[in-house]
Short mmCIF file of C-alpha atoms and ligand atoms in Angstrom, two decimals:
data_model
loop_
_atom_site.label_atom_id
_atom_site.label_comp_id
_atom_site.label_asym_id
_atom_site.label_seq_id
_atom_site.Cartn_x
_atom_site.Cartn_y
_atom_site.Cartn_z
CA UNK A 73 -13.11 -11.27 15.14
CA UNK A 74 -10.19 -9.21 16.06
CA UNK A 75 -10.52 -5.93 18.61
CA UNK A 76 -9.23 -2.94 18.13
CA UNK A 77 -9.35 -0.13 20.90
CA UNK A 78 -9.12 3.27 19.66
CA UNK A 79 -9.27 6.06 21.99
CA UNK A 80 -8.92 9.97 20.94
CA UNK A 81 -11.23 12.97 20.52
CA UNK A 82 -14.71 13.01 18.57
CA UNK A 83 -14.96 16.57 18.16
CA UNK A 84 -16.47 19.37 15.81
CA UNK A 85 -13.52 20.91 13.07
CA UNK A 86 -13.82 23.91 10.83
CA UNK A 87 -11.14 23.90 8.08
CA UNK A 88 -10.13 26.46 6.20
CA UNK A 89 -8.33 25.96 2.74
CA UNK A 90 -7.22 27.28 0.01
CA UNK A 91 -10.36 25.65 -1.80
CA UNK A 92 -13.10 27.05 1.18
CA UNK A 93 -14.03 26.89 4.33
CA UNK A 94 -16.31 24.67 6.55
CA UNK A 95 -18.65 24.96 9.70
CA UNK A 96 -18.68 23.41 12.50
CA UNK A 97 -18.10 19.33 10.82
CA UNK A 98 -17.52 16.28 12.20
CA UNK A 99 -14.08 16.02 13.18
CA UNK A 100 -11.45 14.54 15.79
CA UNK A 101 -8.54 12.38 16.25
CA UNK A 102 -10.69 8.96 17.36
CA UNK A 103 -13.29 9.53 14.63
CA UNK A 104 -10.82 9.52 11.86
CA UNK A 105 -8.98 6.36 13.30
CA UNK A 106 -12.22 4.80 13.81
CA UNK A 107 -13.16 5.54 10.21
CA UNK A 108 -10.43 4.53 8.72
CA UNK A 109 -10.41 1.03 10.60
CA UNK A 110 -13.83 -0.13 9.48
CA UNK A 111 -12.44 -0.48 6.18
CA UNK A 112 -11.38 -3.61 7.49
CA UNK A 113 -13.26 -6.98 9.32
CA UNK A 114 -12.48 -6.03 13.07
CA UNK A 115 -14.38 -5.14 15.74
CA UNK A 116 -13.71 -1.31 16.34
CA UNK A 117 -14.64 0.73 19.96
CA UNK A 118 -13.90 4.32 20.54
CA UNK A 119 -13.31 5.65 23.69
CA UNK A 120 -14.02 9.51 23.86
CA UNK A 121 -16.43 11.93 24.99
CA UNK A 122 -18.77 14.82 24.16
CA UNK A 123 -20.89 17.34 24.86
CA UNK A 124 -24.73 17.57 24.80
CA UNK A 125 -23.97 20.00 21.62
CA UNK A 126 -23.39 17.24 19.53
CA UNK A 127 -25.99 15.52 17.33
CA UNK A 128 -26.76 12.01 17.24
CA UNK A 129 -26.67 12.18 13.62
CA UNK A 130 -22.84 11.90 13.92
CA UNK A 131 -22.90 9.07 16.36
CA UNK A 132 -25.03 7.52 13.60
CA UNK A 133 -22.31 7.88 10.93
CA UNK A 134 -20.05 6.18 13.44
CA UNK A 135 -22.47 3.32 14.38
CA UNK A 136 -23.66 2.97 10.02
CA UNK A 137 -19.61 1.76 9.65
CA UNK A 138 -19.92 -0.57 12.85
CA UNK A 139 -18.34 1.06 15.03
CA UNK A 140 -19.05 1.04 18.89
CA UNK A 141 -19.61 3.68 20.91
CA UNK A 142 -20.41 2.52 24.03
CA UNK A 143 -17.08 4.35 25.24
CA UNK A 144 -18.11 7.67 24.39
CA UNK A 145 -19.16 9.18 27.30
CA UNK A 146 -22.12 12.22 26.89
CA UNK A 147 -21.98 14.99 28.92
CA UNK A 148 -25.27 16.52 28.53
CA UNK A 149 -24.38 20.09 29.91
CA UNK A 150 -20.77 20.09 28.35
CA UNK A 151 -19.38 21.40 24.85
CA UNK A 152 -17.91 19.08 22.51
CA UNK A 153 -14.20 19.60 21.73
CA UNK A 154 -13.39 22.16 19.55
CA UNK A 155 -10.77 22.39 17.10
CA UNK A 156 -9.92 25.02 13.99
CA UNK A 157 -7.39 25.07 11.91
CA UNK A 158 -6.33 26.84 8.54
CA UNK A 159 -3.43 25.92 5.86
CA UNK A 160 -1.61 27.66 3.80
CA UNK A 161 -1.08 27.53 -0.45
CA UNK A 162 0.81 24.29 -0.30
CA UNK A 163 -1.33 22.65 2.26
CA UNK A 164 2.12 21.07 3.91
CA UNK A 165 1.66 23.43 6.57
CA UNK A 166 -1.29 24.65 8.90
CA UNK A 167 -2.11 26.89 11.97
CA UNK A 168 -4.22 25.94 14.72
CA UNK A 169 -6.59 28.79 15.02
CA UNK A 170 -8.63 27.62 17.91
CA UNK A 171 -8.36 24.63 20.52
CA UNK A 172 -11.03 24.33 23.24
CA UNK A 173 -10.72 21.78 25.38
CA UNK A 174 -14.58 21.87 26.52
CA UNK A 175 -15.13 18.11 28.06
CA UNK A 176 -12.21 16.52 27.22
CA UNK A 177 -10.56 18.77 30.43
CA UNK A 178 -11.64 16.75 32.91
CA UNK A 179 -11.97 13.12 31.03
CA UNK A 180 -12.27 10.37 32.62
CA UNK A 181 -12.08 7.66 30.13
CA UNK A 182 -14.29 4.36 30.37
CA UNK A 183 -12.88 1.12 28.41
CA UNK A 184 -16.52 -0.80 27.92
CA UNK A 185 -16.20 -4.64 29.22
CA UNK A 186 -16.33 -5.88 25.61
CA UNK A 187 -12.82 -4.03 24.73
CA UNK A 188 -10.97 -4.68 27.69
CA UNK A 189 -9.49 -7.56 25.80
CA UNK A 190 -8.81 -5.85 22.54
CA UNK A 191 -5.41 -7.04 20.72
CA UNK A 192 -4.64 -3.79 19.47
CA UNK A 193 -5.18 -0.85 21.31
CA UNK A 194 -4.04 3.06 19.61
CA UNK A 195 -3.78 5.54 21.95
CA UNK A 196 -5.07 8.18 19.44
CA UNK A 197 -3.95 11.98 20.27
CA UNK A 198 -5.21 12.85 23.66
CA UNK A 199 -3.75 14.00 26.86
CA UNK A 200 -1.19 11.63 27.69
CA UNK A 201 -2.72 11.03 31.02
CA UNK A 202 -5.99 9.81 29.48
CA UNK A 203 -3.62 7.64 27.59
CA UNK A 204 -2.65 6.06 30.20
CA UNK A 205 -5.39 5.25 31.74
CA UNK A 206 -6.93 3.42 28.88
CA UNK A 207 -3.63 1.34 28.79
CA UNK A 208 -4.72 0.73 32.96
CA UNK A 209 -8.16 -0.75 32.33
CA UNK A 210 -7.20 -2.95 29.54
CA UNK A 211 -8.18 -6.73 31.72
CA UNK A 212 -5.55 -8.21 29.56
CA UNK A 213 -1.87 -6.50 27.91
CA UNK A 214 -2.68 -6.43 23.87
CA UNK A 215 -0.61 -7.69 21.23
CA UNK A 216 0.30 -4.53 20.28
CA UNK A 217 -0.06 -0.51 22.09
CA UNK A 218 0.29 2.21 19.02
CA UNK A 219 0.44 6.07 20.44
CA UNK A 220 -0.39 8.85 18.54
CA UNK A 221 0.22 12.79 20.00
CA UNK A 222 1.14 16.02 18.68
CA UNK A 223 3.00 18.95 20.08
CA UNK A 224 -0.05 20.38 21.71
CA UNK A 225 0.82 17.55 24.04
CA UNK A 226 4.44 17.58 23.79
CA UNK A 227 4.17 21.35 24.98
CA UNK A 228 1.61 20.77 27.88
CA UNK A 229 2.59 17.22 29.50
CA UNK A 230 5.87 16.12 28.24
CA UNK A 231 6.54 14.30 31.38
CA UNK A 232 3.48 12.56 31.17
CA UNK A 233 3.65 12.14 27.87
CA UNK A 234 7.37 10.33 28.49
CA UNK A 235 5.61 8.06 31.15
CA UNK A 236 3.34 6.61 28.68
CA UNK A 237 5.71 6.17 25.85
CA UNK A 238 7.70 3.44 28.41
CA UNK A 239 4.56 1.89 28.30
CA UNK A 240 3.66 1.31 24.14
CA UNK A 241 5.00 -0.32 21.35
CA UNK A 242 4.60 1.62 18.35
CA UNK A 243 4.57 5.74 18.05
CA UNK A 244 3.00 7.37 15.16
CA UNK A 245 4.29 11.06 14.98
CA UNK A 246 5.23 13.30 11.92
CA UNK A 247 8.54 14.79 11.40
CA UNK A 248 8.16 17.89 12.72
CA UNK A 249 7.29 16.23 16.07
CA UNK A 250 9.88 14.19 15.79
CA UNK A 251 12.24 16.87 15.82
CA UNK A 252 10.40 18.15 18.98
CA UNK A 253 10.28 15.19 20.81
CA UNK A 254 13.98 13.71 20.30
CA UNK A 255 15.71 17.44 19.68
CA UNK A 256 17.19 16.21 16.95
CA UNK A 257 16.96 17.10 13.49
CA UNK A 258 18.25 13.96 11.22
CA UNK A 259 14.94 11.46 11.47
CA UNK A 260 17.20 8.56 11.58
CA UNK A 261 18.28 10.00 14.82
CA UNK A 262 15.38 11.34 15.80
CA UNK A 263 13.59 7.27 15.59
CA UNK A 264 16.75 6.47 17.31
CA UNK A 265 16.41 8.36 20.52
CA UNK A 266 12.54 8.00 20.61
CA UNK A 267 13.20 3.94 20.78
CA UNK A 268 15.15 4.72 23.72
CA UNK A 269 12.18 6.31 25.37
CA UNK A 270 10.21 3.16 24.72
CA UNK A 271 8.26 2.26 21.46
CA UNK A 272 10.18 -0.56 19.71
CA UNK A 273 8.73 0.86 16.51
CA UNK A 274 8.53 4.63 15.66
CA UNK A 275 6.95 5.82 12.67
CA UNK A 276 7.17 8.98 11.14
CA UNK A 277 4.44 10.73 8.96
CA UNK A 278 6.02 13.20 6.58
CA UNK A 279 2.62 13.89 4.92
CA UNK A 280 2.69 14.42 1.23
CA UNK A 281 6.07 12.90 1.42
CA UNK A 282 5.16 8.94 2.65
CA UNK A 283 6.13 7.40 6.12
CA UNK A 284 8.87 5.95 7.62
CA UNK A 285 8.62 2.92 9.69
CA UNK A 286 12.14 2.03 11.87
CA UNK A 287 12.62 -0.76 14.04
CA UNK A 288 15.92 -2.12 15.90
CA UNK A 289 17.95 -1.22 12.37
CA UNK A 290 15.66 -2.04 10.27
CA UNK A 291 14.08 0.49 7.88
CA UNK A 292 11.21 0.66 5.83
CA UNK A 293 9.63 4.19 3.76
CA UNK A 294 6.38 4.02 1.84
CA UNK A 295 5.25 6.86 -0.71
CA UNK A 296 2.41 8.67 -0.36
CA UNK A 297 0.21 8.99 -3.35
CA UNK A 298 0.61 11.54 -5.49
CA UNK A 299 -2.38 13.61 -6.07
CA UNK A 300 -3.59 16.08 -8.48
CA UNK A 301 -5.54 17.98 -5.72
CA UNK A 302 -5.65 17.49 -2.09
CA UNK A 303 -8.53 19.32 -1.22
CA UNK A 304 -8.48 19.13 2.94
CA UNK A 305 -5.31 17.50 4.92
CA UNK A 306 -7.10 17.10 8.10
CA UNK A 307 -7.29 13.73 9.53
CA UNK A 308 -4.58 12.57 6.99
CA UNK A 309 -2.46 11.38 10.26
CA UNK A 310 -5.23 10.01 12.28
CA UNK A 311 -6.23 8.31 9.22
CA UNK A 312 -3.15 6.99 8.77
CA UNK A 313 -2.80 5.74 12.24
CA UNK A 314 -6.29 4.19 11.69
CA UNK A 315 -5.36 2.10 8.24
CA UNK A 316 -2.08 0.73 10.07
CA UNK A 317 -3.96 -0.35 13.45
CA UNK A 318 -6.78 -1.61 11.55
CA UNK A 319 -4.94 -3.92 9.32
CA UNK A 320 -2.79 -4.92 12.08
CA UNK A 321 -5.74 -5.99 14.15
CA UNK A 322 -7.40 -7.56 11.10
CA UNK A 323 -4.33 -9.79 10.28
CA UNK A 324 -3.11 -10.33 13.76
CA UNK A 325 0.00 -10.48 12.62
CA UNK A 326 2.94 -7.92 13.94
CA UNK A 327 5.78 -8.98 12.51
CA UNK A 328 8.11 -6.20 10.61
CA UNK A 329 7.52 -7.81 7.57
CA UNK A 330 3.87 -7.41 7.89
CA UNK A 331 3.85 -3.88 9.07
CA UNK A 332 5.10 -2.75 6.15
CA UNK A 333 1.79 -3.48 4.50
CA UNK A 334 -0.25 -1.44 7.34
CA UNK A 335 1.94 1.15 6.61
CA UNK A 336 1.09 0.94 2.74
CA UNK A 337 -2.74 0.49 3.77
CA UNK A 338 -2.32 3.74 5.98
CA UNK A 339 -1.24 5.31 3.46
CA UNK A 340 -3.43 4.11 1.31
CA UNK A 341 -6.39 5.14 2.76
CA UNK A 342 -4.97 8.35 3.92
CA UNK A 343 -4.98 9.82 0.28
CA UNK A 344 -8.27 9.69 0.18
CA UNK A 345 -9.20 11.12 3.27
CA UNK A 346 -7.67 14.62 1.73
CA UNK A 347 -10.06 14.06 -1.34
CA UNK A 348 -12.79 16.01 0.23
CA UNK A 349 -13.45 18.22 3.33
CA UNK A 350 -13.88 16.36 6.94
CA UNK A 351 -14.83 13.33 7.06
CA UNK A 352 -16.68 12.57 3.83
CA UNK A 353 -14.75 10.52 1.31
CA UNK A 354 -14.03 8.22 4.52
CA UNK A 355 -17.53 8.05 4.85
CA UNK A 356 -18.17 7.20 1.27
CA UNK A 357 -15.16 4.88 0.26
CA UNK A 358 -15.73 1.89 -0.72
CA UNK A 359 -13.36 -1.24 -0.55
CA UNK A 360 -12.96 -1.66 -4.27
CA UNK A 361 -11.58 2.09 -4.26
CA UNK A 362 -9.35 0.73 -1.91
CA UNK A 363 -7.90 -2.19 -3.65
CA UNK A 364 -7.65 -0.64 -6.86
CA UNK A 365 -5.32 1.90 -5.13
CA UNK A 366 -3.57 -0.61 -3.52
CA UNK A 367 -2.40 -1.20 -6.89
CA UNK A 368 -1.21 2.19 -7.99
CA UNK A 369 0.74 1.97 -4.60
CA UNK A 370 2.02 -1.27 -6.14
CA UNK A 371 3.09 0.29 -9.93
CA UNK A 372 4.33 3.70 -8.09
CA UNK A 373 7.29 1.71 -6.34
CA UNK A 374 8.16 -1.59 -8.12
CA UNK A 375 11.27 -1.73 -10.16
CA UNK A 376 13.28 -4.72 -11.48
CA UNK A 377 16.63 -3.77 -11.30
CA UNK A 378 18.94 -6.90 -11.55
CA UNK A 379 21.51 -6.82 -9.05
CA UNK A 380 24.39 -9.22 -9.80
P1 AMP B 495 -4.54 15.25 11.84
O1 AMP B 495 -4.85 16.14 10.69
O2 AMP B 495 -4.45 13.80 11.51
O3 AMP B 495 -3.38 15.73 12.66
O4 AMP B 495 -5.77 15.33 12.84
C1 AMP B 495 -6.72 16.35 12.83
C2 AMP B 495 -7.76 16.04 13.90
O5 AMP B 495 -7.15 16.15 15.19
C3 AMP B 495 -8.91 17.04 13.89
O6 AMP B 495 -10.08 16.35 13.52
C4 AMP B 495 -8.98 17.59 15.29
O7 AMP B 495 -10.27 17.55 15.85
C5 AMP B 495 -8.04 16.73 16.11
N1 AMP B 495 -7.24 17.51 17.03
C6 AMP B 495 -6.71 18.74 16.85
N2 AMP B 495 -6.01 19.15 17.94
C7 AMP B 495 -6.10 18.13 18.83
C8 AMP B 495 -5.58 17.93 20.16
N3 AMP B 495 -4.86 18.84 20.78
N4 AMP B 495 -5.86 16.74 20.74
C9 AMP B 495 -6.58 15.81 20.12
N5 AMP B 495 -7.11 15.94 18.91
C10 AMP B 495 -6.87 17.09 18.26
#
């Protein structure tokens, strides 16, 4: 079976939207990846850490979808990363209300034996440093290195952040950060200049409006579902991220061609992670829910225009 090395925060959320407002939940950028990825047959590890705050019980949702945790490191007198966040009417658009670091300030991250040799690695959204790292202790170089960040990064260790991308192959990022990242404001240009800082492949998450995937000219856009209600956006990226690795791994194939259909699954499985607060409709979501979406995907963009 296929490995696929996922390393990002496992964290506690609370979400505020327009439809209520959560507790401390189960939350962070590795979790949703990892989630999302055990929809498919591959052998998922998370690398990550926490405090002595946070219950086994979550660990136990992690390890019920196969997952391995042998990389999460506890830190028994530590506090679990801590994010909050709240959006606004059209859920497009959110604030980060609170981000405490906790134990992921001084991480050390520790790639188990059994993953040094994964063919896909994703650098999920973590300092870029810790990033690196895991890219350091890999015993072998994967078939493929897919970075995820934000501007929380962007804005604390850009050049670190620019060290790494030499180093991957694929960048997930959404538009705004895109902008950020490449100062410009056209996408097209914005995937342009990001290719020259390294990843060959540079896709874009524009949320309720699909993804772009780019690649040496080449050009590919998927749709994102449309919903009646999306009840909580968080983790739609990481999500995303998580669907694209995951079937990448699973099919061990990287070709263009075939990473347009990780970017469909992403996207796929993305619009359900919105269905409910946190973490729970990835917890619940069975693979017949995702194949009959797969098809809805299918009937929202075929057309048989004849061209001649
Ligand atoms: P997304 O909605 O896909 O951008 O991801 C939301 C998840 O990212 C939440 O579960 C948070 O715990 C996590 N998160 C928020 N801020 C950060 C950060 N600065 N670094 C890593 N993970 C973060």
């Amino acid at each position: 079976m296929n490995k696929l090395l996922v390393v990002g925060t496992v964290a506690f959320d609370a979400i505020e939207t327009p439809f209520g407002k959560t507790m401390k939940i189960l939350g962070g950028s590795g979790t949703y990846v990892g989630l999302a990825a055990s929809q498919f047959e591959v052998q998922t590890g998370i690398v990550s850490v926490v405090g002595g705050d946070f219950p086994n019980s979550y660990l136990e949702i992690l390890h019920s979808k196969g997952i391995n945790t042998q990389g999460i490191e506890i830190i028994k007198e530590g506090k679990t990363f801590f994010w909050s966040g709240k959006y606004h009417n059209d859920m497009n658009s959110r604030n980060t209300l609170i981000t405490e670091l906790n134990v992921l300030e001084d991480f050390k991250p520790f790639v188990p034996a059994g993953f040094k040799d994964a063919n896909i690695v994703m650098l999920g959204n973590l300092h870029p440093l810790v990033q690196n790292s895991v890219i350091e202790q890999m015993s072998k170089k994967p078939t493929l290195i897919v970075l995820d960040t934000m501007n929380f990064w962007m804005n604390i260790a850009l050049d670190e952040l620019h060290a790494v991308l030499k180093k991957v192959d694929v960048i997930t990022i959404n538009d705004e950060e895109a902008r950020q990242l490449s100062g410009e404001y056209s996408l097209v240009n914005a995937a342009k200049k990001i290719h020259e800082m390294g990843p060959k492949y540079v896709v874009i998450k524009k949320g309720e409006h699909g993804a772009l995937l780019f690649n040496e000219g080449n050009m590919f856009f998927a749709p994102a579902l449309p919903l009646a209600e999306v009840f909580d956006p968080t983790g739609a990226g990481d999500t995303f991220a998580g669907g694209f690795c995951g079937y990448l791994a699973k099919t061990g194939d990287i070709s263009f061609e075939n990473m347009k259909n990780a970017i469909i699954y992403g996207s796929n499985l993305a619009s359900f992670c919105v269905e409910k607060f946190g973490t729970e409709r990835m917890q619940e979501l069975t693979s017949d829910e995702v194949t009959k979406r797969l098809q809805a995907f299918k009937d929202l963009t075929q057309f048989n225009i004849k061209l001649s």
